[in-house]
Amino acid sequence: MSGAADREAVFPTRQSLGIMKAKLKGAETGHSLLKRKSEALTKRFREITRRIDEAKRKMGRVMQIASLSLAEVTYAVGGNIGYQIQESAKSARFRIRAKQENVSGVLLPAFESYQTEGNNDFAMTGLGKGGQQVQRCRETYARAVEALVELASLQTAFVILDEVIKVVNRRVNAIEHVIIPRTENTIKYINSELDELDREEFYRLKKVANKKQRDTAEQDAEMKARKEAQAQAAADGENQAPEAGANDAPADLLAAEEDEDVIF
Amino acid sequence: MASQADYKDRQFLAVIGDEDSVTGLLLAGIGHVTSPPDNQKNFLVVDSKTENSAIEAAFDRFTTERKDIGIVLINQHIADRIRYRIDTYTQAFPTVLEIPSKDHPYDPEKDSVLRRVRRLFGE
């Protein structure tokens, strides 16, 4: 049996049986808890994927509007302002900040955008003409970037949740398919060994009882035999006593004869 | 998780894109140049003459070397040029986000993350 090999290396004693039973109970509790955690995370995960899908589509539209407003700027300024802008970019006005959100023990980061006050790298852009368009374009792009930041935080949550769900599911499966069967096998093994010991003990006791019985019977028989022998002996004694008395006279006679012989 | 320790000081966005996308995003105010000794920009303008190796180098710099970047925005047609790098990039931080550009409409089928989403739900 393949199950016989897959068990923990323990001595089959009552103590380790107790330990194994406690372990099995712990594994079952842990399994149900982890399963619930995995379900909660999966629920969240599905929600996030749905929102990512929506946000990606929305991003397409937002970027399209933003590109259009940039084209307006190019038209109004009457030339390409790309180079000028790239050169005048110095310090980020639009920054992000990460904060955490806790979903059943998993820390999900979320980005939050904010604009620092005061520094404006593009104060001179569009000074000659098209200033209004530049201003509008900046606002449009700021909104677009906000949408992008939101999407980025969803995507980060997606990546992290994906990883965490994998780990949790792996644990659930490990407990369900490895730890619990192995502990059950160990318990079964210990039980069978203990039963075996019980049977052995019972058989031994039976043997001992048999032997005792036999010994007693033997002793009884011996005793009986001895008693019978004694009784026989007693009976014989009674029979012999007169004989002995009868023999006494000739013996005495003989002795007397001998004595008399000596005396002769 | 190790990646959660260092995200606190990530406060900038980075862009790899064509001239128009970069210009627009810079107008929104995400452009940042680090203080004089190294003068690193957080944006890269890619045109048809830019080598793929230069794009890869910039991608590596934004994703692994610089610790102050939280989101990397990359135009989808440029991401296609280094697609294998984007597909093998699995870290949570910084987040790589593919954005559409003016000349190239957005195709959800190509996006690494959206492809994963679709694969997970068997669509």
Short mmCIF file of C-alpha atoms in Angstrom, two decimals:
data_model
loop_
_atom_site.label_atom_id
_atom_site.label_comp_id
_atom_site.label_asym_id
_atom_site.label_seq_id
_atom_site.Cartn_x
_atom_site.Cartn_y
_atom_site.Cartn_z
CA MET A 1 0.00 0.00 0.00
CA SER A 2 1.38 3.38 -0.92
CA GLY A 3 -0.23 5.02 2.09
CA ALA A 4 1.78 2.86 4.45
CA ALA A 5 5.00 4.55 3.41
CA ASP A 6 3.62 8.07 3.65
CA ARG A 7 3.52 8.73 7.34
CA GLU A 8 5.54 10.52 9.91
CA ALA A 9 8.38 8.79 11.69
CA VAL A 10 6.94 8.37 15.16
CA PHE A 11 6.89 5.59 17.70
CA PRO A 12 3.47 4.02 17.93
CA THR A 13 2.65 5.05 21.48
CA ARG A 14 -0.46 6.48 23.03
CA GLN A 15 1.31 9.77 23.62
CA SER A 16 2.18 10.26 19.96
CA LEU A 17 -1.36 9.23 19.05
CA GLY A 18 -2.59 12.13 21.16
CA ILE A 19 -0.10 14.50 19.51
CA MET A 20 -1.15 13.35 16.04
CA LYS A 21 -4.82 13.81 16.84
CA ALA A 22 -4.14 17.36 18.01
CA LYS A 23 -2.14 17.98 14.86
CA LEU A 24 -4.93 16.73 12.63
CA LYS A 25 -7.38 19.00 14.37
CA GLY A 26 -5.04 21.97 13.96
CA ALA A 27 -4.54 21.20 10.28
CA GLU A 28 -8.28 21.07 9.71
CA THR A 29 -8.85 24.39 11.45
CA GLY A 30 -6.00 25.97 9.50
CA HIS A 31 -7.34 24.57 6.27
CA SER A 32 -10.78 26.05 6.74
CA LEU A 33 -9.33 29.43 7.76
CA LEU A 34 -6.99 29.56 4.78
CA LYS A 35 -9.76 28.52 2.46
CA ARG A 36 -11.87 31.39 3.67
CA LYS A 37 -8.96 33.79 3.26
CA SER A 38 -8.40 32.59 -0.27
CA GLU A 39 -12.05 33.09 -1.07
CA ALA A 40 -12.04 36.63 0.30
CA LEU A 41 -8.93 37.46 -1.71
CA THR A 42 -10.34 35.94 -4.87
CA LYS A 43 -13.48 38.01 -4.50
CA ARG A 44 -11.39 41.13 -4.21
CA PHE A 45 -9.23 39.99 -7.09
CA ARG A 46 -12.18 39.58 -9.42
CA GLU A 47 -13.42 43.01 -8.53
CA ILE A 48 -10.02 44.50 -9.28
CA THR A 49 -9.68 42.74 -12.63
CA ARG A 50 -13.09 44.02 -13.64
CA ARG A 51 -12.11 47.54 -12.68
CA ILE A 52 -8.80 47.22 -14.55
CA ASP A 53 -10.65 46.23 -17.66
CA GLU A 54 -12.92 49.26 -17.36
CA ALA A 55 -10.08 51.62 -16.51
CA LYS A 56 -7.99 50.49 -19.47
CA ARG A 57 -10.82 51.27 -21.83
CA LYS A 58 -11.43 54.61 -20.18
CA MET A 59 -7.73 55.39 -20.44
CA GLY A 60 -7.91 55.01 -24.21
CA ARG A 61 -10.60 57.69 -24.41
CA VAL A 62 -8.89 60.02 -21.96
CA MET A 63 -5.60 59.86 -23.79
CA GLN A 64 -7.34 60.55 -27.05
CA ILE A 65 -8.85 63.75 -25.68
CA ALA A 66 -5.50 64.74 -24.23
CA SER A 67 -3.74 64.20 -27.56
CA LEU A 68 -6.35 66.33 -29.24
CA SER A 69 -5.78 69.20 -26.85
CA LEU A 70 -2.03 68.90 -27.43
CA ALA A 71 -2.68 69.18 -31.15
CA GLU A 72 -4.66 72.34 -30.42
CA VAL A 73 -1.66 73.72 -28.58
CA THR A 74 0.66 72.92 -31.45
CA TYR A 75 -1.70 74.68 -33.81
CA ALA A 76 -2.14 77.72 -31.58
CA VAL A 77 1.52 78.15 -30.72
CA GLY A 78 2.37 77.61 -34.33
CA GLY A 79 5.30 75.27 -33.93
CA ASN A 80 6.49 72.32 -31.95
CA ILE A 81 6.88 73.09 -28.30
CA GLY A 82 8.18 69.61 -27.39
CA TYR A 83 11.81 70.52 -27.24
CA GLN A 84 11.20 73.64 -25.19
CA ILE A 85 9.14 71.70 -22.69
CA GLN A 86 11.63 68.88 -22.36
CA GLU A 87 14.36 71.35 -21.64
CA SER A 88 12.41 73.36 -19.11
CA ALA A 89 11.24 70.37 -17.06
CA LYS A 90 13.11 70.56 -13.79
CA SER A 91 11.09 69.48 -10.83
CA ALA A 92 7.96 67.36 -10.77
CA ARG A 93 4.81 69.21 -9.87
CA PHE A 94 2.67 66.14 -10.17
CA ARG A 95 3.76 63.51 -7.71
CA ILE A 96 2.38 60.32 -6.27
CA ARG A 97 2.21 58.96 -2.79
CA ALA A 98 1.61 55.35 -1.80
CA LYS A 99 -0.72 54.30 0.94
CA GLN A 100 -1.70 50.88 2.16
CA GLU A 101 -4.97 49.08 2.27
CA ASN A 102 -5.48 45.90 4.25
CA VAL A 103 -7.42 43.06 2.65
CA SER A 104 -7.56 40.02 4.98
CA GLY A 105 -4.00 40.39 6.09
CA VAL A 106 -2.56 41.40 2.74
CA LEU A 107 -1.24 44.91 2.42
CA LEU A 108 -2.24 46.34 -0.91
CA PRO A 109 -0.55 49.55 -1.89
CA ALA A 110 -2.56 52.24 -3.61
CA PHE A 111 -1.15 55.29 -5.31
CA GLU A 112 -2.55 58.69 -4.71
CA SER A 113 -1.64 61.65 -6.84
CA TYR A 114 -1.06 65.13 -5.52
CA GLN A 115 0.29 68.34 -6.97
CA THR A 116 2.96 70.31 -5.21
CA GLU A 117 2.28 74.00 -5.04
CA GLY A 118 4.60 76.73 -6.14
CA ASN A 119 6.91 75.32 -8.74
CA ASN A 120 5.87 75.86 -12.30
CA ASP A 121 8.41 74.89 -14.90
CA PHE A 122 6.32 76.02 -17.80
CA ALA A 123 5.49 79.57 -16.78
CA MET A 124 6.95 80.89 -19.99
CA THR A 125 5.42 78.33 -22.30
CA GLY A 126 2.90 79.84 -24.62
CA LEU A 127 3.73 83.34 -23.43
CA GLY A 128 3.76 84.66 -26.96
CA LYS A 129 0.59 83.02 -28.13
CA GLY A 130 -1.60 80.07 -27.31
CA GLY A 131 -1.31 80.49 -23.55
CA GLN A 132 -4.92 79.58 -23.03
CA GLN A 133 -4.59 76.39 -25.03
CA VAL A 134 -1.45 75.45 -23.11
CA GLN A 135 -3.29 75.98 -19.85
CA ARG A 136 -6.20 73.83 -21.00
CA CYS A 137 -3.87 71.17 -22.28
CA ARG A 138 -2.12 71.02 -18.94
CA GLU A 139 -5.40 70.52 -17.15
CA THR A 140 -6.47 67.83 -19.57
CA TYR A 141 -3.21 65.97 -19.21
CA ALA A 142 -3.32 66.33 -15.42
CA ARG A 143 -6.71 64.61 -15.46
CA ALA A 144 -5.36 61.95 -17.78
CA VAL A 145 -2.42 61.30 -15.49
CA GLU A 146 -4.77 61.02 -12.54
CA ALA A 147 -6.66 58.30 -14.39
CA LEU A 148 -3.36 56.61 -15.20
CA VAL A 149 -2.29 56.70 -11.57
CA GLU A 150 -5.55 55.11 -10.54
CA LEU A 151 -5.04 52.42 -13.15
CA ALA A 152 -1.47 51.88 -11.99
CA SER A 153 -2.56 51.33 -8.41
CA LEU A 154 -5.19 48.84 -9.57
CA GLN A 155 -2.53 47.08 -11.58
CA THR A 156 -0.14 46.94 -8.63
CA ALA A 157 -2.89 45.50 -6.46
CA PHE A 158 -3.58 43.00 -9.21
CA VAL A 159 0.03 41.83 -9.36
CA ILE A 160 0.37 41.54 -5.58
CA LEU A 161 -3.00 39.84 -5.10
CA ASP A 162 -2.20 37.39 -7.88
CA GLU A 163 0.98 36.39 -6.09
CA VAL A 164 -0.65 36.18 -2.65
CA ILE A 165 -3.57 34.12 -3.93
CA LYS A 166 -1.15 31.67 -5.52
CA VAL A 167 0.71 31.28 -2.23
CA VAL A 168 -2.48 30.86 -0.19
CA ASN A 169 -3.91 28.32 -2.63
CA ARG A 170 -0.67 26.39 -2.58
CA ARG A 171 -0.89 26.25 1.21
CA VAL A 172 -4.53 25.17 1.15
CA ASN A 173 -3.70 22.39 -1.30
CA ALA A 174 -0.64 21.31 0.66
CA ILE A 175 -2.71 20.98 3.83
CA GLU A 176 -5.57 19.28 2.05
CA HIS A 177 -3.58 16.81 0.00
CA VAL A 178 -0.39 16.23 1.94
CA ILE A 179 -0.54 17.11 5.61
CA ILE A 180 -4.03 15.86 6.44
CA PRO A 181 -3.69 12.48 4.66
CA ARG A 182 -0.27 11.96 6.17
CA THR A 183 -1.47 12.71 9.67
CA GLU A 184 -4.45 10.43 9.14
CA ASN A 185 -2.13 7.71 7.93
CA THR A 186 0.05 8.15 10.97
CA ILE A 187 -2.97 7.89 13.25
CA LYS A 188 -4.10 4.77 11.44
CA TYR A 189 -0.64 3.29 11.72
CA ILE A 190 -0.41 4.04 15.44
CA ASN A 191 -3.86 2.58 16.02
CA SER A 192 -3.03 -0.60 14.14
CA GLU A 193 0.25 -0.98 16.00
CA LEU A 194 -1.50 -0.45 19.33
CA ASP A 195 -4.15 -3.03 18.37
CA GLU A 196 -1.41 -5.41 17.40
CA LEU A 197 0.23 -4.91 20.78
CA ASP A 198 -3.13 -5.47 22.47
CA ARG A 199 -3.65 -8.73 20.61
CA GLU A 200 -0.14 -9.84 21.41
CA GLU A 201 -0.69 -9.07 25.07
CA PHE A 202 -4.01 -10.92 25.06
CA TYR A 203 -2.46 -13.93 23.41
CA ARG A 204 0.41 -13.92 25.88
CA LEU A 205 -2.02 -13.76 28.80
CA LYS A 206 -3.98 -16.60 27.32
CA LYS A 207 -0.83 -18.64 26.98
CA VAL A 208 0.14 -17.87 30.55
CA ALA A 209 -3.31 -18.83 31.77
CA ASN A 210 -3.13 -22.07 29.78
CA LYS A 211 0.23 -22.91 31.22
CA LYS A 212 -0.96 -22.19 34.70
CA GLN A 213 -3.96 -24.38 34.17
CA ARG A 214 -1.80 -27.14 32.82
CA ASP A 215 0.60 -26.82 35.72
CA THR A 216 -2.25 -26.94 38.20
CA ALA A 217 -3.70 -29.97 36.48
CA GLU A 218 -0.32 -31.66 36.57
CA GLN A 219 0.14 -30.82 40.19
CA ASP A 220 -3.33 -32.06 40.93
CA ALA A 221 -2.62 -35.27 39.11
CA GLU A 222 0.64 -35.71 40.92
CA MET A 223 -0.99 -34.98 44.22
CA LYS A 224 -3.71 -37.43 43.42
CA ALA A 225 -1.19 -40.02 42.36
CA ARG A 226 0.77 -39.45 45.49
CA LYS A 227 -2.36 -39.68 47.59
CA GLU A 228 -3.33 -42.85 45.84
CA ALA A 229 0.14 -44.19 46.32
CA GLN A 230 -0.04 -43.30 49.99
CA ALA A 231 -3.41 -44.88 50.29
CA GLN A 232 -2.01 -47.95 48.54
CA ALA A 233 0.96 -47.85 50.78
CA ALA A 234 -1.25 -47.59 53.82
CA ALA A 235 -3.33 -50.49 52.60
CA ASP A 236 -0.19 -52.46 51.86
CA GLY A 237 1.16 -51.61 55.27
CA GLU A 238 -1.89 -53.06 56.86
CA ASN A 239 -1.54 -56.20 54.78
CA GLN A 240 2.15 -56.41 55.43
CA ALA A 241 1.99 -55.86 59.16
CA PRO A 242 0.66 -59.38 59.90
CA GLU A 243 3.09 -60.79 57.39
CA ALA A 244 5.86 -58.99 59.13
CA GLY A 245 4.62 -60.43 62.38
CA ALA A 246 4.65 -63.91 60.81
CA ASN A 247 8.09 -63.37 59.47
CA ASP A 248 9.28 -62.17 62.83
CA ALA A 249 9.09 -65.55 64.41
CA PRO A 250 11.20 -67.39 61.84
CA ALA A 251 13.58 -64.51 61.75
CA ASP A 252 13.75 -64.64 65.45
CA LEU A 253 14.02 -68.31 65.17
CA LEU A 254 16.81 -68.01 62.71
CA ALA A 255 18.50 -65.43 64.82
CA ALA A 256 18.04 -67.52 67.81
CA GLU A 257 19.41 -70.43 65.88
CA GLU A 258 22.38 -68.39 64.87
CA ASP A 259 22.75 -67.06 68.31
CA GLU A 260 22.56 -70.48 69.57
CA ASP A 261 25.07 -71.41 66.93
CA VAL A 262 27.47 -68.85 68.30
CA ILE A 263 26.73 -69.98 71.76
CA PHE A 264 27.33 -73.53 70.67
CA MET B 1 6.88 41.21 1.34
CA ALA B 2 10.22 42.76 0.49
CA SER B 3 8.84 45.09 -2.15
CA GLN B 4 6.57 46.78 0.36
CA ALA B 5 9.40 48.19 2.40
CA ASP B 6 10.76 50.51 -0.22
CA TYR B 7 7.71 51.97 -1.86
CA LYS B 8 7.34 54.83 0.61
CA ASP B 9 9.77 57.13 -1.13
CA ARG B 10 8.56 56.37 -4.63
CA GLN B 11 6.96 59.60 -5.62
CA PHE B 12 7.65 60.16 -9.31
CA LEU B 13 6.30 58.85 -12.55
CA ALA B 14 8.58 58.01 -15.47
CA VAL B 15 7.74 58.08 -19.16
CA ILE B 16 9.12 56.28 -22.17
CA GLY B 17 7.22 57.51 -25.17
CA ASP B 18 7.09 59.38 -28.44
CA GLU B 19 7.53 63.10 -28.51
CA ASP B 20 3.88 64.04 -28.28
CA SER B 21 3.07 61.76 -25.36
CA VAL B 22 6.13 62.92 -23.45
CA THR B 23 5.35 66.55 -24.14
CA GLY B 24 1.81 66.19 -22.93
CA LEU B 25 2.76 64.34 -19.79
CA LEU B 26 5.50 66.84 -19.05
CA LEU B 27 2.95 69.61 -19.41
CA ALA B 28 0.92 67.89 -16.73
CA GLY B 29 3.97 68.31 -14.56
CA ILE B 30 5.49 64.91 -14.07
CA GLY B 31 8.93 65.83 -15.43
CA HIS B 32 11.76 65.72 -12.92
CA VAL B 33 15.51 66.09 -13.25
CA THR B 34 17.62 64.99 -10.31
CA SER B 35 20.05 67.38 -8.71
CA PRO B 36 23.14 68.35 -10.73
CA PRO B 37 25.83 65.65 -10.19
CA ASP B 38 24.04 62.99 -12.21
CA ASN B 39 21.22 65.02 -13.82
CA GLN B 40 18.96 62.05 -14.49
CA LYS B 41 15.74 62.71 -16.33
CA ASN B 42 12.70 60.62 -15.65
CA PHE B 43 11.57 60.63 -19.26
CA LEU B 44 12.86 59.30 -22.55
CA VAL B 45 11.74 60.47 -25.96
CA VAL B 46 11.74 57.63 -28.46
CA ASP B 47 11.56 58.17 -32.21
CA SER B 48 12.15 55.87 -35.15
CA LYS B 49 15.91 56.39 -34.87
CA THR B 50 16.16 55.29 -31.23
CA GLU B 51 17.86 51.94 -30.76
CA ASN B 52 16.05 49.15 -28.96
CA SER B 53 19.03 48.82 -26.64
CA ALA B 54 18.57 52.45 -25.56
CA ILE B 55 14.92 51.75 -24.74
CA GLU B 56 15.88 48.67 -22.77
CA ALA B 57 18.54 50.58 -20.88
CA ALA B 58 16.03 53.28 -19.96
CA PHE B 59 13.47 50.67 -18.93
CA ASP B 60 16.06 48.98 -16.71
CA ARG B 61 17.10 52.29 -15.24
CA PHE B 62 13.54 53.27 -14.37
CA THR B 63 12.49 49.87 -13.04
CA THR B 64 15.53 48.58 -11.18
CA GLU B 65 18.10 51.31 -10.59
CA ARG B 66 16.04 54.27 -9.54
CA LYS B 67 14.30 53.90 -6.23
CA ASP B 68 12.14 57.01 -6.44
CA ILE B 69 9.92 55.98 -9.36
CA GLY B 70 6.55 54.46 -8.60
CA ILE B 71 4.95 54.20 -12.03
CA VAL B 72 6.57 53.74 -15.43
CA LEU B 73 4.40 54.84 -18.32
CA ILE B 74 5.37 53.42 -21.68
CA ASN B 75 3.72 53.86 -25.08
CA GLN B 76 2.29 50.63 -26.31
CA HIS B 77 4.07 50.66 -29.66
CA ILE B 78 7.35 51.16 -27.82
CA ALA B 79 6.50 48.43 -25.35
CA ASP B 80 6.05 46.16 -28.36
CA ARG B 81 9.66 46.74 -29.30
CA ILE B 82 10.86 45.37 -25.97
CA ARG B 83 7.86 43.12 -25.42
CA TYR B 84 9.84 40.22 -23.97
CA ARG B 85 11.24 42.50 -21.27
CA ILE B 86 7.79 43.73 -20.31
CA ASP B 87 6.36 40.22 -20.27
CA THR B 88 9.09 38.94 -17.97
CA TYR B 89 8.81 41.92 -15.67
CA THR B 90 6.73 40.71 -12.75
CA GLN B 91 7.61 43.01 -9.86
CA ALA B 92 4.88 45.03 -8.24
CA PHE B 93 7.06 48.11 -7.90
CA PRO B 94 7.41 50.16 -9.94
CA THR B 95 4.25 49.51 -11.88
CA VAL B 96 4.63 49.39 -15.64
CA LEU B 97 1.66 50.84 -17.43
CA GLU B 98 1.16 50.73 -21.17
CA ILE B 99 -0.51 53.81 -22.58
CA PRO B 100 -1.84 54.54 -26.03
CA SER B 101 -0.13 57.08 -28.25
CA LYS B 102 -1.49 59.48 -30.79
CA ASP B 103 -0.52 57.49 -33.86
CA HIS B 104 -1.10 54.04 -32.45
CA PRO B 105 -4.54 53.14 -31.09
CA TYR B 106 -4.69 51.14 -27.93
CA ASP B 107 -4.93 47.40 -28.38
CA PRO B 108 -5.99 45.55 -25.21
CA GLU B 109 -4.86 42.24 -26.68
CA LYS B 110 -1.21 43.24 -26.51
CA ASP B 111 -1.15 44.54 -22.94
CA SER B 112 0.81 42.16 -20.69
CA VAL B 113 -1.44 42.71 -17.70
CA LEU B 114 -4.68 42.52 -19.63
CA ARG B 115 -3.51 39.31 -21.25
CA ARG B 116 -2.94 37.88 -17.80
CA VAL B 117 -6.41 39.04 -16.77
CA ARG B 118 -7.90 37.31 -19.77
CA ARG B 119 -5.92 34.13 -19.25
CA LEU B 120 -7.01 33.93 -15.61
CA PHE B 121 -10.65 34.12 -16.54
CA GLY B 122 -10.31 31.90 -19.56
CA GLU B 123 -11.74 34.38 -22.00
#
